[in-house]
Tab-separated table of C-alpha atoms in Angstrom:
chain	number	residue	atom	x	y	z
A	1	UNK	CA	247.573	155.273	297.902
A	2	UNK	CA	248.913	151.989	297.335
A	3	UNK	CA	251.990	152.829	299.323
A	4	UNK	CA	249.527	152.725	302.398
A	5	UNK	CA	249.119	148.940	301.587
A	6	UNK	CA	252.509	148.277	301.653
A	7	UNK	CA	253.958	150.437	303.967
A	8	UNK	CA	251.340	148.510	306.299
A	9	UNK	CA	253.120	145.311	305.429
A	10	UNK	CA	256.447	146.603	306.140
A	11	UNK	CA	256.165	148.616	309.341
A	12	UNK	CA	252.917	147.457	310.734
A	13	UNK	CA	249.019	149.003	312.123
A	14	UNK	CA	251.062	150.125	314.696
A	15	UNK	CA	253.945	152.105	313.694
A	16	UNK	CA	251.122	153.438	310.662
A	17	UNK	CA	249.051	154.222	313.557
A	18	UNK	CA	251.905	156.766	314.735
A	19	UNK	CA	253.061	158.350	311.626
A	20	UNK	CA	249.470	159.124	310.571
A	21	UNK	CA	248.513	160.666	313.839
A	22	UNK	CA	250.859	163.387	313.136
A	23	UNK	CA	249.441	164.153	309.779
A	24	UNK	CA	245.755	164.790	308.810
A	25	UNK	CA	242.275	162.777	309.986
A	26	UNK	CA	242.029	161.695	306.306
A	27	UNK	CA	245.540	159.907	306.726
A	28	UNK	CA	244.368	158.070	310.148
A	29	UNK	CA	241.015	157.056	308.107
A	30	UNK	CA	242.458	155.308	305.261
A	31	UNK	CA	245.423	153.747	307.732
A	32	UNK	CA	242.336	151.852	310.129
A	33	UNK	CA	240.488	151.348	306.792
A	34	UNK	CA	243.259	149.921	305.254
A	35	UNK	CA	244.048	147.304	308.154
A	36	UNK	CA	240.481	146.317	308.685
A	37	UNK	CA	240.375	145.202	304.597
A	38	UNK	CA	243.685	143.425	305.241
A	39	UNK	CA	243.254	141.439	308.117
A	40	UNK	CA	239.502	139.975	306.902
A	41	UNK	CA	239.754	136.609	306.141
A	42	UNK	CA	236.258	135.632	305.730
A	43	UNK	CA	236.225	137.973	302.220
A	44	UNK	CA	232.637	137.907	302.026
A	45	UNK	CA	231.456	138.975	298.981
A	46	UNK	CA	228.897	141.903	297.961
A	47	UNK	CA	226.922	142.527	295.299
A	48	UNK	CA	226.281	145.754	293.239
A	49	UNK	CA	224.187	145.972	290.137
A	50	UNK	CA	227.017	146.989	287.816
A	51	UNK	CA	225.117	149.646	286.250
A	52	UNK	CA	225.411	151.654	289.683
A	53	UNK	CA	228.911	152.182	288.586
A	54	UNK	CA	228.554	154.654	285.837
A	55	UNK	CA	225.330	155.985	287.492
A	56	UNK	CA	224.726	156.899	291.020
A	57	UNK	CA	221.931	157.981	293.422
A	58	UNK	CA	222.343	161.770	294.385
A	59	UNK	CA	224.579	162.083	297.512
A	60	UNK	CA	222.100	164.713	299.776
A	61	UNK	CA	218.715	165.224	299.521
A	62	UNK	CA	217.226	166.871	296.649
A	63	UNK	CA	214.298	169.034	296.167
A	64	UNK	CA	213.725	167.737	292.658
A	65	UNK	CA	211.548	164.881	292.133
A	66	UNK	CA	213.509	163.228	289.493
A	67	UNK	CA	217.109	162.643	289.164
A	68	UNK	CA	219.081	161.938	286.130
A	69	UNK	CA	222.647	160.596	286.163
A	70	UNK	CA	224.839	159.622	282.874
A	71	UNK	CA	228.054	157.736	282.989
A	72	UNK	CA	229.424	156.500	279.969
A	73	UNK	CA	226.653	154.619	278.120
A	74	UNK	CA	224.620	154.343	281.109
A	75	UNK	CA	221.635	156.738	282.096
A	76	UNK	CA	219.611	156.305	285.329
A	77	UNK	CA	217.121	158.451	285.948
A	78	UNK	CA	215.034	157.624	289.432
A	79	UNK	CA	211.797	158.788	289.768
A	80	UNK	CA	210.049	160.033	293.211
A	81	UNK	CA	206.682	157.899	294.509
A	82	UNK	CA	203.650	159.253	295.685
A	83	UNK	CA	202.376	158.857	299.574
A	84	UNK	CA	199.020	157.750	300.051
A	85	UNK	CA	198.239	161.832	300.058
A	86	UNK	CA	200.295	162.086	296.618
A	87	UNK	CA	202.712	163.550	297.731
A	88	UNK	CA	206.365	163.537	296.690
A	89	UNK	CA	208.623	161.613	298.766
A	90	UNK	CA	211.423	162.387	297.432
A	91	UNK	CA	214.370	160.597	295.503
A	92	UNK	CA	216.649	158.001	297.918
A	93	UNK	CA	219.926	159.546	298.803
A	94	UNK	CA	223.068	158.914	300.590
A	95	UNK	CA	224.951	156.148	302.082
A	96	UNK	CA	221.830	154.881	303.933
A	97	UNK	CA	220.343	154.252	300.715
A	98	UNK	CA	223.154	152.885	299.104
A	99	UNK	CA	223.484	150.385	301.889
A	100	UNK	CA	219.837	149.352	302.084
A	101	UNK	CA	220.120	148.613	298.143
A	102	UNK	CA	223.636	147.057	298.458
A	103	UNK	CA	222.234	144.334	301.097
A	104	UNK	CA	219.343	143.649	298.867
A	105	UNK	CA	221.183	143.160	296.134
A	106	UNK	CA	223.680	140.954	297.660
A	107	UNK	CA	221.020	138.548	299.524
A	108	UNK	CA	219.488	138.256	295.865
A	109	UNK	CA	222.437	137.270	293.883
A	110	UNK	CA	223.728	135.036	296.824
A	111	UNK	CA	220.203	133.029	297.316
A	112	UNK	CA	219.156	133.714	293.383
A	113	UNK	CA	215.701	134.524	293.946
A	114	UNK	CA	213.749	137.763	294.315
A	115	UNK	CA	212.537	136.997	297.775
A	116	UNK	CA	215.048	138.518	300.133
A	117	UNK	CA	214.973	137.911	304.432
A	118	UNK	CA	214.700	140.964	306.410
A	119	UNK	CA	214.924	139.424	309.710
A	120	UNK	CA	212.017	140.006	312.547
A	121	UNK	CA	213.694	143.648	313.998
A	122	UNK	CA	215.323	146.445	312.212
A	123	UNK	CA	218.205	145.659	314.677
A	124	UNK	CA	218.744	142.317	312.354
A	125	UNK	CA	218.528	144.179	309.137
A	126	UNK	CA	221.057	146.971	310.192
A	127	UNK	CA	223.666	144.381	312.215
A	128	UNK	CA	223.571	142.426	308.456
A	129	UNK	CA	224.208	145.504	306.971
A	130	UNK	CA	227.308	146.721	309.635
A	131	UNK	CA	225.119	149.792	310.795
A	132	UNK	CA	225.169	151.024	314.733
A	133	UNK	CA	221.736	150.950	315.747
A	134	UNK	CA	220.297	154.410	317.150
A	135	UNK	CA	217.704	156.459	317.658
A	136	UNK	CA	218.903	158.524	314.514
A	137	UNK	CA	219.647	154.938	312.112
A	138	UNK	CA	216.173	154.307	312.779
A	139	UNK	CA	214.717	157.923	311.191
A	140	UNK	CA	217.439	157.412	308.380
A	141	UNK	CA	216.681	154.142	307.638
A	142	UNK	CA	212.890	154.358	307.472
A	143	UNK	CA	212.934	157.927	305.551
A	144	UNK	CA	215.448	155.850	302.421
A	145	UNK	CA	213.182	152.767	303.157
A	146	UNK	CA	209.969	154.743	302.165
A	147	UNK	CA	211.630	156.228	299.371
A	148	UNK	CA	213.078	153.045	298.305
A	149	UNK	CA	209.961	151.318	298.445
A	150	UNK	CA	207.551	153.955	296.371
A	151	UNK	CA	210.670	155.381	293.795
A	152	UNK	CA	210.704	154.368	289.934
A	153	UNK	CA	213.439	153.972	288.212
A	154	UNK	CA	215.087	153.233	284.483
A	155	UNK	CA	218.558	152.511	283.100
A	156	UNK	CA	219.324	153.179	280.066
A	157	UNK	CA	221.985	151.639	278.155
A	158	UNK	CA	223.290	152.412	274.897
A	159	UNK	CA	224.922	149.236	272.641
A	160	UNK	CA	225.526	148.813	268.890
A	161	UNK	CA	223.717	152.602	267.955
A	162	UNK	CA	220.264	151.472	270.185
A	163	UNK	CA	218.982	151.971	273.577
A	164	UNK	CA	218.550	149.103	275.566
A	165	UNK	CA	215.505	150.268	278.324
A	166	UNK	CA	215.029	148.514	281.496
A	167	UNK	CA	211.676	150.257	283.700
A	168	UNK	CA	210.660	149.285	286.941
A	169	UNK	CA	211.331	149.590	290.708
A	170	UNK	CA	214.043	148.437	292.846
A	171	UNK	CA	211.235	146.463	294.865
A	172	UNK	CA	207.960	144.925	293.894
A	173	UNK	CA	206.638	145.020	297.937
A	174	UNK	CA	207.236	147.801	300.740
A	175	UNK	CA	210.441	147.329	302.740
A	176	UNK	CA	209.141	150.624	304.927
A	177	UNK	CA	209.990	150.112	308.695
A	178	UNK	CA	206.745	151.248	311.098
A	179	UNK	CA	207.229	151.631	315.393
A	180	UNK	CA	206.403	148.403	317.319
A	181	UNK	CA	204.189	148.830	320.586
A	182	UNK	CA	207.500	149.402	322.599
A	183	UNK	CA	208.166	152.392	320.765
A	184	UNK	CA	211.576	151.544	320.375
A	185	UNK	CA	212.116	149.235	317.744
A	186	UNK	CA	211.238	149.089	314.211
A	187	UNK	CA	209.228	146.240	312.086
A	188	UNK	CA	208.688	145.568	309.030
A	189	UNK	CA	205.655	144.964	307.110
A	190	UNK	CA	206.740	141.575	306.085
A	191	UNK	CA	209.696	139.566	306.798
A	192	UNK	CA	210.697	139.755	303.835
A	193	UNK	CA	210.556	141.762	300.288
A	194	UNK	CA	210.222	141.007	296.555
A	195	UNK	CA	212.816	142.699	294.186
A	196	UNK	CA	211.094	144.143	291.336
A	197	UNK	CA	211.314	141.018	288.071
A	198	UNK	CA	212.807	143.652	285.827
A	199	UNK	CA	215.839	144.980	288.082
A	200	UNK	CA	216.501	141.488	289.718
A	201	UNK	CA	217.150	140.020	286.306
A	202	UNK	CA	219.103	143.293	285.192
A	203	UNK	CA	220.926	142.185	288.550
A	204	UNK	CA	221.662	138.965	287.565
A	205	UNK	CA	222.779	139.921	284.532
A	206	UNK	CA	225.411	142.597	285.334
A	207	UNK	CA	226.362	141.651	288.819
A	208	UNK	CA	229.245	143.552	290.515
A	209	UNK	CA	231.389	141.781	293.491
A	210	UNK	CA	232.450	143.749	295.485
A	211	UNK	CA	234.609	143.032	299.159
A	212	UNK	CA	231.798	143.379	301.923
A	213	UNK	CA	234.556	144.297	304.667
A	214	UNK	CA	235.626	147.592	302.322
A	215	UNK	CA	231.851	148.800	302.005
A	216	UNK	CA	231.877	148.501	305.680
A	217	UNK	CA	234.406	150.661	306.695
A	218	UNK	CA	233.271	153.556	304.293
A	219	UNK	CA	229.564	152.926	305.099
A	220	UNK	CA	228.735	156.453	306.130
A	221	UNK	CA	230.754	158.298	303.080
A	222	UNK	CA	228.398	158.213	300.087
A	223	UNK	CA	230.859	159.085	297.678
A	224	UNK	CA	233.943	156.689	298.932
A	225	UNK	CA	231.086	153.915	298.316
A	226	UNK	CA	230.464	155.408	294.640
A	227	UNK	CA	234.178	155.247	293.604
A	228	UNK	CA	234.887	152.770	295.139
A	229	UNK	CA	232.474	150.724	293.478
A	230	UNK	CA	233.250	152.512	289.986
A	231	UNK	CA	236.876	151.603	290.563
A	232	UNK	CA	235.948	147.307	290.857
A	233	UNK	CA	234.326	147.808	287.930
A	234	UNK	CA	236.432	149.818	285.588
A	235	UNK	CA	240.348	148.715	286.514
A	236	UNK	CA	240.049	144.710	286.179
A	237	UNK	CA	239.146	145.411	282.378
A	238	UNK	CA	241.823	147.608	281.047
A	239	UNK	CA	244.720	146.732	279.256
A	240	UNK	CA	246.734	149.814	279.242
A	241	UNK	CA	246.869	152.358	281.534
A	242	UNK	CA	244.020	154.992	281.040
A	243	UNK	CA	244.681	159.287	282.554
A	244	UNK	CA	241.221	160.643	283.226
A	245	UNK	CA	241.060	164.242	284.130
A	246	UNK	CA	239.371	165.862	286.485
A	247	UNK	CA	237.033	167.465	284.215
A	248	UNK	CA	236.365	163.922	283.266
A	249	UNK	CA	235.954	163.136	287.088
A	250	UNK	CA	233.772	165.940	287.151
A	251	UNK	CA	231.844	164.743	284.732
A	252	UNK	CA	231.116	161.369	286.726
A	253	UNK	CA	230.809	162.263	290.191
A	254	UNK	CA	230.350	165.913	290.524
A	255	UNK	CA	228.472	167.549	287.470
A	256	UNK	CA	226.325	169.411	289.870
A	257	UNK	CA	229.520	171.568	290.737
A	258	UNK	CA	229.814	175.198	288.896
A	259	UNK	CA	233.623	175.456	289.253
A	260	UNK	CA	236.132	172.562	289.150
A	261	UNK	CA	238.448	173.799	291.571
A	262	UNK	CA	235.444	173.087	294.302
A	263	UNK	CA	234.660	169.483	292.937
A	264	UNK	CA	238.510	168.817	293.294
A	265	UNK	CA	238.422	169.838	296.689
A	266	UNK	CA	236.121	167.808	297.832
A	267	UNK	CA	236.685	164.652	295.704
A	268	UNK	CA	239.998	163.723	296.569
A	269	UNK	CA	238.775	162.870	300.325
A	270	UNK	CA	236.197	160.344	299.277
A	271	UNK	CA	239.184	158.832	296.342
A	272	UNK	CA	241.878	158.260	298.721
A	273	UNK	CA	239.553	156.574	301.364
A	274	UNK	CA	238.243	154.321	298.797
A	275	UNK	CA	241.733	153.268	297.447
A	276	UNK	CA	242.552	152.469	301.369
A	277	UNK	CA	239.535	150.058	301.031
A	278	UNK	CA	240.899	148.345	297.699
A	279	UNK	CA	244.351	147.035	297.690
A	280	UNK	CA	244.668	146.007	294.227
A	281	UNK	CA	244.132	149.216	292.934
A	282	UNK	CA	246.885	150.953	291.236
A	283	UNK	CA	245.842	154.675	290.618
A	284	UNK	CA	248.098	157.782	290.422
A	285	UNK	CA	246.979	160.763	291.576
A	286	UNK	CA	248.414	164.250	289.666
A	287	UNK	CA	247.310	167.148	290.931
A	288	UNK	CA	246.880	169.069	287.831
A	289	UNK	CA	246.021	166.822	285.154
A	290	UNK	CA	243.660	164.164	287.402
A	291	UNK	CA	244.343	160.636	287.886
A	292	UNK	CA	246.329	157.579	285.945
A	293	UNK	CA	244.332	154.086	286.266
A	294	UNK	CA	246.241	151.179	285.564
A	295	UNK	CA	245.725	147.723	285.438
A	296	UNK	CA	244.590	145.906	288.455
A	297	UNK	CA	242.889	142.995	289.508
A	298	UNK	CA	239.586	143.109	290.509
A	299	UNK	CA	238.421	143.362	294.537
A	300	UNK	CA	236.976	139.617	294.315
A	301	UNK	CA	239.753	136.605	292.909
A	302	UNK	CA	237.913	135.552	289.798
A	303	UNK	CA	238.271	131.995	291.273
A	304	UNK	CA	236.576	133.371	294.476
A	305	UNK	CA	233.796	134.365	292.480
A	306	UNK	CA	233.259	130.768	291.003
A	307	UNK	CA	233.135	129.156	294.443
């Protein structure tokens, strides 16, 4: 995937622009994808709790109402909130939720405190988080709001032969959106939220930077965000290059799957579009052994970081 990168360099958006529109839609995605991250020059930072990394929020809507996911020596396992009627509503899933908690988590670690701004419309809130605003954002965003807002959660994380437990929420007040007079806008209940003490501090601890223009252009693909998030945090750290097959993969990202040949099918979409968003990456691909990581630096200049 790297060769889009550079190929890029050497022919130009243009000429890319060509060649890919005779091959597949994949192709075309990670060519525009690939020129958006490389023309940014603001390189605004984003913020994931590292722990997300190993550990992910289910990608569609379940009809369970708890969900467990192990990576490594990570567990999370998120726990469904009650209505007022106590009721289930369900676990948050999806790239909506991932970019609610992403924004969140970034405002946090950028102002240091708990108290994050939500703006006075939803149009604010979804503009800050690069979102088209619709009819349908609206029912997404409220639905992963609510569940956001009511779910319990705990990571788990195993150091030194014991279990390091961190319980809580992801926030301490409701972020759910309710219809203004008009109808056609969304408020909030406050202006702003409260992250929950125990995961802001977890936050502040294991913070993840991330480049804010890559988690834009794979906003809507769930599991693009997931590895691409998993590869910032896992190739800056190596020293030698580390193969991973894809019962390995599996493992991570898809243990839900019966049969590997499906997982493969529908992994390697999500893992070339987030390598188009990361241009330091250097990951080989084999078809029937799984992938080769090597090396790289990290999404965010270490000296970037410190400013």
């Amino acid at each position: 995937m790297g060769q889009i990168h550079s190929l890029l360099d050497r022919f130009g958006v243009e000429e890319m622009r060509r060649l890919a529109s005779l091959e597949d839609k994949t192709q075309r995605l990670c060519v525009e994808a690939a020129h958006e991250v490389m023309s940014d020059e603001d390189q605004a930072i984003g913020i994931a709790h590292a722990g997300f990394a190993m550990a992910a929020l289910p990608h569609k809507k379940i009809s369970e109402s708890i969900w467990r996911r192990e990576g490594g020596s990570i567990q999370l396992l998120v726990e469904s909130g009650l209505d007022k009627e106590n009721k289930a509503v369900g676990v948050p899933f999806g790239a909506m939720a991932r970019l609610i908690l992403l924004y969140l988590q970034t405002q946090a670690v950028r102002t240091r405190s708990r108290e994050v701004e939500l703006g006075s419309s939803m149009n604010a809130w979804l503009k800050a988080m690069g979102v088209s605003v619709g009819g349908k954002t609206y029912i997404a965003v409220r639905d992963q709001a609510n569940r956001i807002s009511r779910c319990r959660l705990t990571f788990t994380r195993t150091n030194a032969g014991a279990e390091i437990i961190t319980n809580g929420a992801f926030v301490r007040d409701a972020i759910m959106p309710i219809e203004s007079e008009n109808g056609n806008q969304l408020s909030f209940w406050k202006e702003a939220v409260r992250l929950d003490e125990g995961f802001y501090e977890s936050l502040i601890e294991h913070p993840l930077p991330l480049r804010e223009i890559a988690i834009r252009q794979i906003s809507n693909k769930s599991k693009a965000i997931d590895i691409y998030i998993w590869l910032a945090y896992r190739l800056h750290v190596l020293n030698d290059p580390l193969t991973l097959s894809w019962n390995t993969l599996k493992n991570q990202f898809g243990p839900e799957y019966k049969e590997l040949r499906y997982f493969k099918k529908d992994i390697v979409t999500p893992l070339k579009i987030a390598l188009s968003v990361y241009p330091e990456a250097k990951v080989q691909m084999d078809d029937k052994y799984g992938i080769i990581l090597y090396p790289s630096p990290p999404p965010i200049p270490e000296k970037r970081i410190g400013r």
